[in-house]
Amino acid sequence: MPIRDRVARLLAELPDAPQYPTQGATAFIDLERREVRQAYTPVSVVRALLAGRGANMFYLYRLLDESLAPLDPGVPLIFGSGVLTGIVPSAARGNATSWSPESGVLMDCNAGDYFPSFTKMNGYDHLVLYGRAPRWTLLHVKDGRIAFRDAAPYVGLDNLDLRERIEADFGGAWTRDLAMASITRAGERLVLTSAIMAGPKACYARGGPGAKMGALRLKAILVQGQTHDFETAQPYKGYNREIAQKLLATSVVKHALKTTGTPFLYKPSRLLGAMGTKNHQETTWTDALDASNIDPYRPGMAGCFRCPVNCRPLNDLHGDEADRYGRGDGPEYVTLGKFGPNVGIDRIESVIRLNNICNDLGLDTASTGSAIAWAMELFQRGIITARDTGGLELVWGDAALVERLIFMLSRREGFGDVLADGARAVEKGHYPPGALRYRMAVKGLMQSDPHDARILKAFALGLAVSTRGMDHLRNRVTLEINARINDDPAFKQRLYGGAVSAAPTSYEGKERAVRVCENVFGVGDAVGMCRFTTQLFNSPSLPGLDQFAAQIANVTGLAFEPAALDRVGLNIMGVERLINRRLGVGRQDDTLPERWFEEPITVGAYAGEKIDRAEFDAMLSRFYALSSLTEEGVPQDAWRRELEAALEGRA
Amino acid sequence: MLTVHLPASLQRDAGAASLAVTEPVGTIAELVEVLERRVPGFRSLFDDALLNFAVNDELVLHRVRDRPLADGDVVELIPTISGG
């Protein structure tokens, strides 16, 4: 059924007025015909999935035609803000969802900065985009209205120049009354590792969203308007203060996120012998990239809309003022890993510069860094040669080469055209099938986190079962590497609802920790809370289901027990698995790169450690059982029928 | 004597980047007691699950309190958080 028929059928079922205080509309935007229609998410869906990532899945489930291809304009790109986005401290996030052109499975990525909050301020919870615009288009959202503008003047601009031009042309100021989701030249050229930029650094990154937006010929969504308070069901600011105090009193926030940001994890990972190095051929790297070495280059910190944490480190290399990449935003831990050890670079200044370039070119640093590291290992092994690379010698640690490759990738020039196809380079005929053995990807998505999970079995399971592919932000059990928690079995049992082995290398009970994290993080995404400040990701003390339930009630008037929210988290994963099932994903895809099963780690206290296939398979089965999934990894019949009823308006 | 390297967040309160611990200390549990006396705020960091201990560059992930320490060991307190 064509997309317009699917939209029409769905619109006929949806309410035409808000169902609770603060609910924003869902705008169905036909880019080809330049038409906008709007409706509201039914309460039955909100009860099952909330908003943000949750309701995004409802819209994708209903509108996806899997007989098409991911970049077909009949496959929608869906933006969603959370129930509490823009309302609660540190809840500044939203998701972008579609069928991934990079991985071929579910695409779902999350960003903060100001765009999700300002969209909600304009009265929209979700934007459903489809149809290929007849010419490059900019959507202008202001005073609750959506207008189609000619984007021709902005085509060919990358992030720095685009933001400067937009600010000059439309007036206003970023972070005050102007926010934008936009693509760069990489998105225009359908680079599969391209992001949708939501700020100087913030981006919807994973799965090739930039290419998806480029395929719709949509350059940017610009959102303008003064911030304001929402009319809520009950007073909520008092509880907001409690949440803010809880955030700021938490040691992780006070002593780490607010002061340095996320690169702290580099050091524990390298000491553990778990730092993905040279495409995970090695697992430890130099202390020259420890977070403390970034200190001289960090002039301050920045943050997202109404977030008291301000965890985003700014950078200044104190070099030539005219060098546009001498200062910027970041790097985060992922970028540090991907453009440090994973490509063999050992100078912090080089990593910072590459980070700044990627932010301007609009690239997912995880997928881009992984694609380059993969190519370097193939070159090292002689699987590709200088004949394939246009004469380039892909040598580990050559920062100038990496910089050149990034520019080539963003423009699909020369060997950059190969890199621009990311994890799909074999499928596209660039590399021989044997190259897949060295591809560090799950479900077609290159690994996000630079951590090598052969030691920590909870991490490994999380990466295997993540619905969008190999990504730590869906379920990472970070507290598994904290000795104090491991050594307090009663506390750990309360945290995860059952026994989880204290030993990091044990497979015992790890499915339980992943399940709990996946539920809490799913709800966090559906309310718009930042992952860094959601309970269990970095601390047991941060806001979790109890606080979300209380503030959802204050803001919307909808009562959820924490246990009901936990069920929402499970539901979100369940719907994502139903979507993935339609895209051909099954148990065989909930796995890990071959290397981790076959090659043991060779350094550190855990030398010799790898993933045992039988143990992993048993852990996966336990995870499925605990998650009410069949042995094929899809919701069991009774639950599946319940989900389908909610998704199809029969609940 | 043990050498204890502190994270930046504790260095100001401790007045130094590293501490020399000369008291008799046989395990990390005993070291925690010493640090609690010498570094204001240490307990809250430890209790909030922010810090891990590395002994001679080996990260201790469990059974930390019983981890034996010997004269000359270098202990480092390492903030452990994850990012995106």
PDB file of N, CA and C in Angstrom, chain A residues 250-252 255-257 261-262 264-265 267-268 271-272 332-334 456 472-473 476 478 481-487 502-504 532 537-541 605-606, chain B residues 5 7-10 13 41 43-66 76-84:
ATOM      1  N   THR A 250      24.360  13.981  42.726  1.00  0.00           N
ATOM      2  CA  THR A 250      24.941  12.675  42.411  1.00  0.00           C
ATOM      3  C   THR A 250      26.413  12.834  42.079  1.00  0.00           C
ATOM      4  N   SER A 251      27.195  12.010  42.692  1.00  0.00           N
ATOM      5  CA  SER A 251      28.639  12.146  42.569  1.00  0.00           C
ATOM      6  C   SER A 251      29.119  12.084  41.126  1.00  0.00           C
ATOM      7  N   VAL A 252      28.531  11.196  40.353  1.00  0.00           N
ATOM      8  CA  VAL A 252      28.922  11.056  38.947  1.00  0.00           C
ATOM      9  C   VAL A 252      28.748  12.374  38.202  1.00  0.00           C
ATOM     10  N   HIS A 255      31.230  15.232  40.046  1.00  0.00           N
ATOM     11  CA  HIS A 255      32.681  15.064  39.946  1.00  0.00           C
ATOM     12  C   HIS A 255      33.158  14.593  38.582  1.00  0.00           C
ATOM     13  N   ALA A 256      32.249  14.273  37.690  1.00  0.00           N
ATOM     14  CA  ALA A 256      32.712  13.758  36.396  1.00  0.00           C
ATOM     15  C   ALA A 256      32.014  14.442  35.227  1.00  0.00           C
ATOM     16  N   LEU A 257      30.710  14.265  35.117  1.00  0.00           N
ATOM     17  CA  LEU A 257      30.016  14.786  33.933  1.00  0.00           C
ATOM     18  C   LEU A 257      30.113  16.304  33.843  1.00  0.00           C
ATOM     19  N   GLY A 261      33.183  15.547  31.445  1.00  0.00           N
ATOM     20  CA  GLY A 261      32.402  14.892  30.400  1.00  0.00           C
ATOM     21  C   GLY A 261      32.733  13.407  30.356  1.00  0.00           C
ATOM     22  N   THR A 262      32.460  12.790  29.236  1.00  0.00           N
ATOM     23  CA  THR A 262      32.456  11.333  29.191  1.00  0.00           C
ATOM     24  C   THR A 262      33.796  10.644  28.913  1.00  0.00           C
ATOM     25  N   PHE A 264      36.183   9.995  30.511  1.00  0.00           N
ATOM     26  CA  PHE A 264      36.735   9.282  31.666  1.00  0.00           C
ATOM     27  C   PHE A 264      36.875   7.786  31.431  1.00  0.00           C
ATOM     28  N   LEU A 265      35.970   7.208  30.653  1.00  0.00           N
ATOM     29  CA  LEU A 265      35.954   5.746  30.568  1.00  0.00           C
ATOM     30  C   LEU A 265      37.145   5.189  29.795  1.00  0.00           C
ATOM     31  N   LYS A 267      40.268   5.471  30.324  1.00  0.00           N
ATOM     32  CA  LYS A 267      41.323   4.900  31.172  1.00  0.00           C
ATOM     33  C   LYS A 267      40.952   3.533  31.767  1.00  0.00           C
ATOM     34  N   PRO A 268      39.760   3.408  32.392  1.00  0.00           N
ATOM     35  CA  PRO A 268      39.414   2.077  32.868  1.00  0.00           C
ATOM     36  C   PRO A 268      39.427   1.024  31.764  1.00  0.00           C
ATOM     37  N   LEU A 271      43.094   0.120  30.928  1.00  0.00           N
ATOM     38  CA  LEU A 271      43.735  -0.634  32.007  1.00  0.00           C
ATOM     39  C   LEU A 271      43.204  -2.059  32.079  1.00  0.00           C
ATOM     40  N   LEU A 272      41.924  -2.172  31.759  1.00  0.00           N
ATOM     41  CA  LEU A 272      41.295  -3.492  31.795  1.00  0.00           C
ATOM     42  C   LEU A 272      41.789  -4.373  30.652  1.00  0.00           C
ATOM     43  N   GLU A 332      33.492  13.335  22.802  1.00  0.00           N
ATOM     44  CA  GLU A 332      32.942  12.384  23.758  1.00  0.00           C
ATOM     45  C   GLU A 332      33.822  11.124  23.747  1.00  0.00           C
ATOM     46  N   TYR A 333      33.511  10.247  24.680  1.00  0.00           N
ATOM     47  CA  TYR A 333      34.269   9.007  24.838  1.00  0.00           C
ATOM     48  C   TYR A 333      34.283   8.172  23.549  1.00  0.00           C
ATOM     49  N   VAL A 334      33.137   8.080  22.888  1.00  0.00           N
ATOM     50  CA  VAL A 334      33.056   7.259  21.671  1.00  0.00           C
ATOM     51  C   VAL A 334      34.030   7.784  20.619  1.00  0.00           C
ATOM     52  N   LEU A 456      33.750  -8.488  29.522  1.00  0.00           N
ATOM     53  CA  LEU A 456      32.529  -8.196  30.286  1.00  0.00           C
ATOM     54  C   LEU A 456      31.317  -8.772  29.560  1.00  0.00           C
ATOM     55  N   HIS A 472      25.918   0.535  22.458  1.00  0.00           N
ATOM     56  CA  HIS A 472      25.892   0.429  23.920  1.00  0.00           C
ATOM     57  C   HIS A 472      24.813   1.277  24.566  1.00  0.00           C
ATOM     58  N   LEU A 473      24.273   2.249  23.842  1.00  0.00           N
ATOM     59  CA  LEU A 473      23.359   3.190  24.483  1.00  0.00           C
ATOM     60  C   LEU A 473      21.957   2.623  24.683  1.00  0.00           C
ATOM     61  N   ARG A 476      23.485  -0.677  27.966  1.00  0.00           N
ATOM     62  CA  ARG A 476      24.789  -0.955  28.573  1.00  0.00           C
ATOM     63  C   ARG A 476      24.729  -1.018  30.093  1.00  0.00           C
ATOM     64  N   THR A 478      26.706  -0.432  32.585  1.00  0.00           N
ATOM     65  CA  THR A 478      27.968   0.193  32.980  1.00  0.00           C
ATOM     66  C   THR A 478      28.344  -0.154  34.414  1.00  0.00           C
ATOM     67  N   ILE A 481      30.985  -2.708  35.839  1.00  0.00           N
ATOM     68  CA  ILE A 481      32.431  -2.555  36.055  1.00  0.00           C
ATOM     69  C   ILE A 481      32.727  -1.791  37.339  1.00  0.00           C
ATOM     70  N   ASN A 482      31.757  -1.693  38.197  1.00  0.00           N
ATOM     71  CA  ASN A 482      32.010  -1.016  39.460  1.00  0.00           C
ATOM     72  C   ASN A 482      32.160  -2.032  40.581  1.00  0.00           C
ATOM     73  N   ALA A 483      33.331  -2.028  41.170  1.00  0.00           N
ATOM     74  CA  ALA A 483      33.652  -3.044  42.167  1.00  0.00           C
ATOM     75  C   ALA A 483      32.747  -2.958  43.392  1.00  0.00           C
ATOM     76  N   ARG A 484      32.430  -1.730  43.781  1.00  0.00           N
ATOM     77  CA  ARG A 484      31.620  -1.610  44.992  1.00  0.00           C
ATOM     78  C   ARG A 484      30.259  -2.275  44.814  1.00  0.00           C
ATOM     79  N   ILE A 485      29.662  -2.103  43.636  1.00  0.00           N
ATOM     80  CA  ILE A 485      28.363  -2.724  43.378  1.00  0.00           C
ATOM     81  C   ILE A 485      28.519  -4.231  43.236  1.00  0.00           C
ATOM     82  N   ASN A 486      29.555  -4.659  42.552  1.00  0.00           N
ATOM     83  CA  ASN A 486      29.766  -6.100  42.404  1.00  0.00           C
ATOM     84  C   ASN A 486      29.960  -6.789  43.752  1.00  0.00           C
ATOM     85  N   ASP A 487      30.532  -6.070  44.693  1.00  0.00           N
ATOM     86  CA  ASP A 487      30.836  -6.681  45.981  1.00  0.00           C
ATOM     87  C   ASP A 487      29.712  -6.562  47.005  1.00  0.00           C
ATOM     88  N   ALA A 502      28.837 -11.477  40.477  1.00  0.00           N
ATOM     89  CA  ALA A 502      29.777 -10.376  40.731  1.00  0.00           C
ATOM     90  C   ALA A 502      30.962 -10.431  39.781  1.00  0.00           C
ATOM     91  N   ALA A 503      31.220 -11.606  39.231  1.00  0.00           N
ATOM     92  CA  ALA A 503      32.412 -11.752  38.386  1.00  0.00           C
ATOM     93  C   ALA A 503      32.149 -11.171  37.000  1.00  0.00           C
ATOM     94  N   PRO A 504      32.991 -10.258  36.549  1.00  0.00           N
ATOM     95  CA  PRO A 504      32.739  -9.620  35.248  1.00  0.00           C
ATOM     96  C   PRO A 504      32.744 -10.592  34.084  1.00  0.00           C
ATOM     97  N   PHE A 532      22.817   9.806  29.990  1.00  0.00           N
ATOM     98  CA  PHE A 532      23.877   9.977  30.988  1.00  0.00           C
ATOM     99  C   PHE A 532      23.306  10.227  32.380  1.00  0.00           C
ATOM    100  N   PHE A 537      22.710   3.877  34.092  1.00  0.00           N
ATOM    101  CA  PHE A 537      23.740   4.016  33.065  1.00  0.00           C
ATOM    102  C   PHE A 537      25.064   4.387  33.703  1.00  0.00           C
ATOM    103  N   ASN A 538      25.050   5.396  34.557  1.00  0.00           N
ATOM    104  CA  ASN A 538      26.286   5.811  35.208  1.00  0.00           C
ATOM    105  C   ASN A 538      26.217   5.773  36.726  1.00  0.00           C
ATOM    106  N   SER A 539      25.030   5.649  37.256  1.00  0.00           N
ATOM    107  CA  SER A 539      24.893   5.677  38.711  1.00  0.00           C
ATOM    108  C   SER A 539      23.552   5.068  39.097  1.00  0.00           C
ATOM    109  N   PRO A 540      23.503   4.400  40.238  1.00  0.00           N
ATOM    110  CA  PRO A 540      22.209   3.899  40.725  1.00  0.00           C
ATOM    111  C   PRO A 540      21.360   5.004  41.338  1.00  0.00           C
ATOM    112  N   SER A 541      21.943   6.208  41.508  1.00  0.00           N
ATOM    113  CA  SER A 541      21.253   7.267  42.255  1.00  0.00           C
ATOM    114  C   SER A 541      20.505   8.265  41.380  1.00  0.00           C
ATOM    115  N   ALA A 605      44.927  -8.435  32.995  1.00  0.00           N
ATOM    116  CA  ALA A 605      44.559  -9.456  33.966  1.00  0.00           C
ATOM    117  C   ALA A 605      43.594 -10.483  33.391  1.00  0.00           C
ATOM    118  N   TYR A 606      42.936 -10.142  32.304  1.00  0.00           N
ATOM    119  CA  TYR A 606      41.957 -11.059  31.714  1.00  0.00           C
ATOM    120  C   TYR A 606      42.449 -11.639  30.387  1.00  0.00           C
TER     121      TYR A 606
ATOM    122  N   HIS B   5      47.267   7.679  43.772  1.00  0.00           N
ATOM    123  CA  HIS B   5      46.959   8.752  42.832  1.00  0.00           C
ATOM    124  C   HIS B   5      45.467   9.075  42.911  1.00  0.00           C
ATOM    125  N   PRO B   7      41.930  11.209  41.663  1.00  0.00           N
ATOM    126  CA  PRO B   7      41.325  11.860  40.495  1.00  0.00           C
ATOM    127  C   PRO B   7      41.271  13.375  40.724  1.00  0.00           C
ATOM    128  N   ALA B   8      41.151  14.120  39.628  1.00  0.00           N
ATOM    129  CA  ALA B   8      41.171  15.582  39.720  1.00  0.00           C
ATOM    130  C   ALA B   8      40.136  16.112  40.699  1.00  0.00           C
ATOM    131  N   SER B   9      38.991  15.422  40.766  1.00  0.00           N
ATOM    132  CA  SER B   9      37.910  15.916  41.622  1.00  0.00           C
ATOM    133  C   SER B   9      38.262  15.860  43.104  1.00  0.00           C
ATOM    134  N   LEU B  10      39.260  15.078  43.469  1.00  0.00           N
ATOM    135  CA  LEU B  10      39.654  14.991  44.881  1.00  0.00           C
ATOM    136  C   LEU B  10      40.952  15.738  45.191  1.00  0.00           C
ATOM    137  N   ASP B  13      40.709  19.014  47.401  1.00  0.00           N
ATOM    138  CA  ASP B  13      40.423  18.747  48.806  1.00  0.00           C
ATOM    139  C   ASP B  13      41.611  18.081  49.506  1.00  0.00           C
ATOM    140  N   GLY B  41      35.211  14.070  51.774  1.00  0.00           N
ATOM    141  CA  GLY B  41      34.326  13.779  50.641  1.00  0.00           C
ATOM    142  C   GLY B  41      34.618  12.464  49.953  1.00  0.00           C
ATOM    143  N   ARG B  43      34.318   9.406  51.006  1.00  0.00           N
ATOM    144  CA  ARG B  43      33.299   8.375  51.230  1.00  0.00           C
ATOM    145  C   ARG B  43      32.153   8.502  50.228  1.00  0.00           C
ATOM    146  N   SER B  44      31.718   9.737  49.993  1.00  0.00           N
ATOM    147  CA  SER B  44      30.563   9.902  49.101  1.00  0.00           C
ATOM    148  C   SER B  44      30.902   9.464  47.671  1.00  0.00           C
ATOM    149  N   LEU B  45      32.111   9.714  47.263  1.00  0.00           N
ATOM    150  CA  LEU B  45      32.504   9.261  45.926  1.00  0.00           C
ATOM    151  C   LEU B  45      32.512   7.743  45.852  1.00  0.00           C
ATOM    152  N   PHE B  46      33.047   7.138  46.854  1.00  0.00           N
ATOM    153  CA  PHE B  46      33.125   5.687  46.855  1.00  0.00           C
ATOM    154  C   PHE B  46      31.724   5.074  46.933  1.00  0.00           C
ATOM    155  N   ASP B  47      30.899   5.663  47.786  1.00  0.00           N
ATOM    156  CA  ASP B  47      29.555   5.121  47.962  1.00  0.00           C
ATOM    157  C   ASP B  47      28.686   5.301  46.726  1.00  0.00           C
ATOM    158  N   ASP B  48      28.963   6.315  45.943  1.00  0.00           N
ATOM    159  CA  ASP B  48      28.104   6.564  44.786  1.00  0.00           C
ATOM    160  C   ASP B  48      28.533   5.771  43.563  1.00  0.00           C
ATOM    161  N   ALA B  49      29.407   4.860  43.740  1.00  0.00           N
ATOM    162  CA  ALA B  49      29.780   3.955  42.657  1.00  0.00           C
ATOM    163  C   ALA B  49      30.489   4.668  41.516  1.00  0.00           C
ATOM    164  N   LEU B  50      31.154   5.757  41.824  1.00  0.00           N
ATOM    165  CA  LEU B  50      31.877   6.465  40.772  1.00  0.00           C
ATOM    166  C   LEU B  50      33.284   5.924  40.602  1.00  0.00           C
ATOM    167  N   LEU B  51      33.878   5.518  41.697  1.00  0.00           N
ATOM    168  CA  LEU B  51      35.303   5.203  41.665  1.00  0.00           C
ATOM    169  C   LEU B  51      35.597   3.719  41.602  1.00  0.00           C
ATOM    170  N   ASN B  52      36.611   3.397  40.834  1.00  0.00           N
ATOM    171  CA  ASN B  52      37.211   2.073  40.894  1.00  0.00           C
ATOM    172  C   ASN B  52      38.659   2.201  41.356  1.00  0.00           C
ATOM    173  N   PHE B  53      39.230   1.119  41.781  1.00  0.00           N
ATOM    174  CA  PHE B  53      40.628   1.093  42.192  1.00  0.00           C
ATOM    175  C   PHE B  53      41.456   0.333  41.163  1.00  0.00           C
ATOM    176  N   ALA B  54      42.584   0.897  40.820  1.00  0.00           N
ATOM    177  CA  ALA B  54      43.568   0.150  40.033  1.00  0.00           C
ATOM    178  C   ALA B  54      44.815  -0.008  40.890  1.00  0.00           C
ATOM    179  N   VAL B  55      45.321  -1.209  40.961  1.00  0.00           N
ATOM    180  CA  VAL B  55      46.547  -1.468  41.730  1.00  0.00           C
ATOM    181  C   VAL B  55      47.644  -1.844  40.735  1.00  0.00           C
ATOM    182  N   ASN B  56      48.662  -1.041  40.715  1.00  0.00           N
ATOM    183  CA  ASN B  56      49.766  -1.260  39.755  1.00  0.00           C
ATOM    184  C   ASN B  56      49.216  -1.418  38.333  1.00  0.00           C
ATOM    185  N   ASP B  57      48.326  -0.517  37.992  1.00  0.00           N
ATOM    186  CA  ASP B  57      47.727  -0.461  36.649  1.00  0.00           C
ATOM    187  C   ASP B  57      46.813  -1.646  36.331  1.00  0.00           C
ATOM    188  N   GLU B  58      46.386  -2.360  37.343  1.00  0.00           N
ATOM    189  CA  GLU B  58      45.419  -3.433  37.108  1.00  0.00           C
ATOM    190  C   GLU B  58      44.093  -3.034  37.763  1.00  0.00           C
ATOM    191  N   LEU B  59      43.059  -2.932  36.954  1.00  0.00           N
ATOM    192  CA  LEU B  59      41.766  -2.489  37.469  1.00  0.00           C
ATOM    193  C   LEU B  59      41.112  -3.616  38.269  1.00  0.00           C
ATOM    194  N   VAL B  60      40.622  -3.272  39.461  1.00  0.00           N
ATOM    195  CA  VAL B  60      39.983  -4.288  40.298  1.00  0.00           C
ATOM    196  C   VAL B  60      38.474  -4.169  40.119  1.00  0.00           C
ATOM    197  N   LEU B  61      37.851  -5.206  39.617  1.00  0.00           N
ATOM    198  CA  LEU B  61      36.419  -5.132  39.291  1.00  0.00           C
ATOM    199  C   LEU B  61      35.525  -5.769  40.335  1.00  0.00           C
ATOM    200  N   HIS B  62      36.050  -6.648  41.137  1.00  0.00           N
ATOM    201  CA  HIS B  62      35.266  -7.219  42.239  1.00  0.00           C
ATOM    202  C   HIS B  62      36.210  -7.772  43.294  1.00  0.00           C
ATOM    203  N   ARG B  63      35.630  -8.106  44.418  1.00  0.00           N
ATOM    204  CA  ARG B  63      36.411  -8.486  45.605  1.00  0.00           C
ATOM    205  C   ARG B  63      37.452  -7.400  45.905  1.00  0.00           C
ATOM    206  N   VAL B  64      36.978  -6.167  45.823  1.00  0.00           N
ATOM    207  CA  VAL B  64      37.932  -5.059  45.925  1.00  0.00           C
ATOM    208  C   VAL B  64      38.426  -4.851  47.351  1.00  0.00           C
ATOM    209  N   ARG B  65      37.521  -4.974  48.311  1.00  0.00           N
ATOM    210  CA  ARG B  65      37.922  -4.653  49.689  1.00  0.00           C
ATOM    211  C   ARG B  65      38.997  -5.602  50.203  1.00  0.00           C
ATOM    212  N   ASP B  66      38.935  -6.838  49.734  1.00  0.00           N
ATOM    213  CA  ASP B  66      39.904  -7.829  50.216  1.00  0.00           C
ATOM    214  C   ASP B  66      41.197  -7.825  49.407  1.00  0.00           C
ATOM    215  N   GLU B  76      45.545   3.644  42.249  1.00  0.00           N
ATOM    216  CA  GLU B  76      44.938   4.798  41.581  1.00  0.00           C
ATOM    217  C   GLU B  76      43.421   4.712  41.707  1.00  0.00           C
ATOM    218  N   LEU B  77      42.809   5.848  42.011  1.00  0.00           N
ATOM    219  CA  LEU B  77      41.348   5.931  42.066  1.00  0.00           C
ATOM    220  C   LEU B  77      40.871   6.464  40.724  1.00  0.00           C
ATOM    221  N   ILE B  78      40.031   5.697  40.061  1.00  0.00           N
ATOM    222  CA  ILE B  78      39.671   6.037  38.682  1.00  0.00           C
ATOM    223  C   ILE B  78      38.169   6.231  38.545  1.00  0.00           C
ATOM    224  N   PRO B  79      37.752   7.427  38.180  1.00  0.00           N
ATOM    225  CA  PRO B  79      36.320   7.620  37.913  1.00  0.00           C
ATOM    226  C   PRO B  79      35.907   6.730  36.736  1.00  0.00           C
ATOM    227  N   THR B  80      34.795   6.090  36.886  1.00  0.00           N
ATOM    228  CA  THR B  80      34.347   5.166  35.853  1.00  0.00           C
ATOM    229  C   THR B  80      32.936   5.546  35.434  1.00  0.00           C
ATOM    230  N   ILE B  81      32.845   6.184  34.296  1.00  0.00           N
ATOM    231  CA  ILE B  81      31.517   6.499  33.777  1.00  0.00           C
ATOM    232  C   ILE B  81      31.479   6.130  32.310  1.00  0.00           C
ATOM    233  N   SER B  82      30.299   6.057  31.782  1.00  0.00           N
ATOM    234  CA  SER B  82      30.160   5.739  30.364  1.00  0.00           C
ATOM    235  C   SER B  82      29.639   6.953  29.614  1.00  0.00           C
ATOM    236  N   GLY B  83      29.801   6.916  28.322  1.00  0.00           N
ATOM    237  CA  GLY B  83      29.381   8.060  27.525  1.00  0.00           C
ATOM    238  C   GLY B  83      28.778   7.659  26.204  1.00  0.00           C
ATOM    239  N   GLY B  84      28.619   8.650  25.354  1.00  0.00           N
ATOM    240  CA  GLY B  84      27.982   8.372  24.076  1.00  0.00           C
ATOM    241  C   GLY B  84      28.818   8.902  22.937  1.00  0.00           C
TER     242      GLY B  84
END
